[in-house]
Amino acid sequence: MRNIIAFIRQFFNLFLFLVLMGIALAILINYNQTYNVVFSGIANETTGKVGAQYNAIEYYFKLKKTNEQLVAENAELRGLLKSSFGGPDTSSVIQVDTLMKDTLGRVRKFRFLPAKVVNNNISGETNYLTLYRGSKQGAQVDMGVIGPNGIVGKVIQVSDNYCLVMSLLNRNSKVSAMMKNGFYTGLVDWDGKDPRYVIMHNIPKSVKVKIGDTVLTSNLSGSYPPGIMIGTVAGFQGDSGSGFLEMKVKTSTDFYSIQYAYLVNNMIWAEQKELEAKTPKEK
Amino acid sequence: MTSLLKNIIRFILFILVQVYIFNKVPPVNQYVKPYIYFLFILWLPFNIGRAPLMLLAFVFGLTFDYFSGTPGLHTMPCVLIAYLRPFLLNLLIPQETTQLSYLEPSAKSMGWASYSTYVLILTFLHIALLVFIEWMEFGDFLFFIGKVTATTVLSLILIFIAEMLFPRAGKYRTNTAA
């Protein structure tokens, strides 16, 4: 009898071990497939709060660099103001207009929502950022995220006040990109090695690429406005198995020091997706 | 300070230190990544049962995972070392004497040789499983071996530095306190 009890007790521990491992594995797999788990939304909210506390301290040490970035961006935007272009007629008054359509009848396509970065990881293979802006403030899943210097990532999960962003430096991230010189489109992803560089694929070998060429987001990616900078070419080599080049691209965003980012809302993307879903697959 | 209070503080400290200090260290190169958080499990008292030990490791791993944004990834290695810990302790030390007179595993209670073996084996298994899960989909074997070795060595260095910086008084447990 004592032996049986001892056996059951030993078996119970093994059983518990397997169950716990199973739960952990299930969490791991589920989390990687669907991001809409309610529980992780709550957990996200809690860890986001702690992250915000930590960031309040870290932010202080990076004030100078953040300032420089914002000043540089301001200068760039100022250059785009109508008032900085001289012309015969200066009678137009610039007004901030919140209507969906401007006076020329063009529909506003992208809206930018600023957000503070409260948590940022670069040391892993799958990196995420947390931004202090959630569904209550207009953040939605699948929005693109850009920084002052270039693209940052894509929103994969939102809670009430925070959103989780899959960084460009993530094994699973893929961004449609094009060369500024010639508009060849390709695909940018990360190989998990150096957080300063990403890899661009699918550019034919016939294209004449130079070190320093600019890589931009393409027209095909709905999350980002076309023509946002991704980075510059830092090196390239032909893939021996195919007719394509593999290029090392230095990211224009400095992931080590990013403090502010903008969520990009493509306001008419839903319509595009709806139309594409209707496309007949087979006749 | 009671053992319970001490371990609650350790729980919080290990997670915060790992998430906000060691996870922020820019990777020196692609192989090396400093891990120290699982030392919490290695330092838990002797007298904790095996089932509570595993549940505690599960909660600890999951808490850490939610901070690093990948639920489940660090939980599995934590549960693994919690499961293997009692086997290893039974092998390494004369339990009748040590486990009755000391509270938790340390260099003082087990002796340097036994304690080093204990830390080395569990660290290696933990990191091997962690890197294995992380690299399952990429499958470059040499890279896997290199990463496990380098990360284990770095973690061991960190653990022994922690051991020297914070020498835990291997307090004698009296019969009445138990």
PDB file of N, CA and C in Angstrom, chain A residues 41-51 162, chain B residues 67:
ATOM      1  N   GLY A  41      -4.605  41.297 -23.020  1.00  0.00           N
ATOM      2  CA  GLY A  41      -4.937  42.719 -23.020  1.00  0.00           C
ATOM      3  C   GLY A  41      -4.803  43.303 -21.623  1.00  0.00           C
ATOM      4  N   ILE A  42      -5.309  42.557 -20.638  1.00  0.00           N
ATOM      5  CA  ILE A  42      -5.220  43.016 -19.247  1.00  0.00           C
ATOM      6  C   ILE A  42      -3.767  43.035 -18.791  1.00  0.00           C
ATOM      7  N   ALA A  43      -3.044  41.958 -19.104  1.00  0.00           N
ATOM      8  CA  ALA A  43      -1.636  41.878 -18.709  1.00  0.00           C
ATOM      9  C   ALA A  43      -0.855  43.019 -19.343  1.00  0.00           C
ATOM     10  N   ASN A  44      -1.202  43.322 -20.580  1.00  0.00           N
ATOM     11  CA  ASN A  44      -0.555  44.401 -21.314  1.00  0.00           C
ATOM     12  C   ASN A  44      -0.753  45.728 -20.593  1.00  0.00           C
ATOM     13  N   GLU A  45      -1.971  45.933 -20.096  1.00  0.00           N
ATOM     14  CA  GLU A  45      -2.312  47.168 -19.387  1.00  0.00           C
ATOM     15  C   GLU A  45      -1.457  47.314 -18.127  1.00  0.00           C
ATOM     16  N   THR A  46      -1.298  46.196 -17.389  1.00  0.00           N
ATOM     17  CA  THR A  46      -0.544  46.241 -16.139  1.00  0.00           C
ATOM     18  C   THR A  46       0.937  46.470 -16.389  1.00  0.00           C
ATOM     19  N   THR A  47       1.539  45.644 -17.268  1.00  0.00           N
ATOM     20  CA  THR A  47       2.967  45.798 -17.498  1.00  0.00           C
ATOM     21  C   THR A  47       3.255  47.131 -18.158  1.00  0.00           C
ATOM     22  N   GLY A  48       2.299  47.638 -18.941  1.00  0.00           N
ATOM     23  CA  GLY A  48       2.468  48.954 -19.552  1.00  0.00           C
ATOM     24  C   GLY A  48       2.613  50.036 -18.505  1.00  0.00           C
ATOM     25  N   LYS A  49       1.853  49.919 -17.405  1.00  0.00           N
ATOM     26  CA  LYS A  49       1.929  50.910 -16.337  1.00  0.00           C
ATOM     27  C   LYS A  49       3.303  50.916 -15.688  1.00  0.00           C
ATOM     28  N   VAL A  50       3.826  49.693 -15.396  1.00  0.00           N
ATOM     29  CA  VAL A  50       5.160  49.607 -14.806  1.00  0.00           C
ATOM     30  C   VAL A  50       6.189  50.150 -15.784  1.00  0.00           C
ATOM     31  N   GLY A  51       6.015  49.806 -17.067  1.00  0.00           N
ATOM     32  CA  GLY A  51       6.925  50.295 -18.104  1.00  0.00           C
ATOM     33  C   GLY A  51       6.929  51.809 -18.170  1.00  0.00           C
ATOM     34  N   TYR A 162      -3.013  51.406 -23.911  1.00  0.00           N
ATOM     35  CA  TYR A 162      -1.696  51.091 -24.456  1.00  0.00           C
ATOM     36  C   TYR A 162      -1.846  50.290 -25.739  1.00  0.00           C
TER      37      TYR A 162
ATOM     38  N   PHE B  67       6.273  40.680 -19.083  1.00  0.00           N
ATOM     39  CA  PHE B  67       7.076  41.892 -19.165  1.00  0.00           C
ATOM     40  C   PHE B  67       7.901  41.916 -20.439  1.00  0.00           C
TER      41      PHE B  67
END
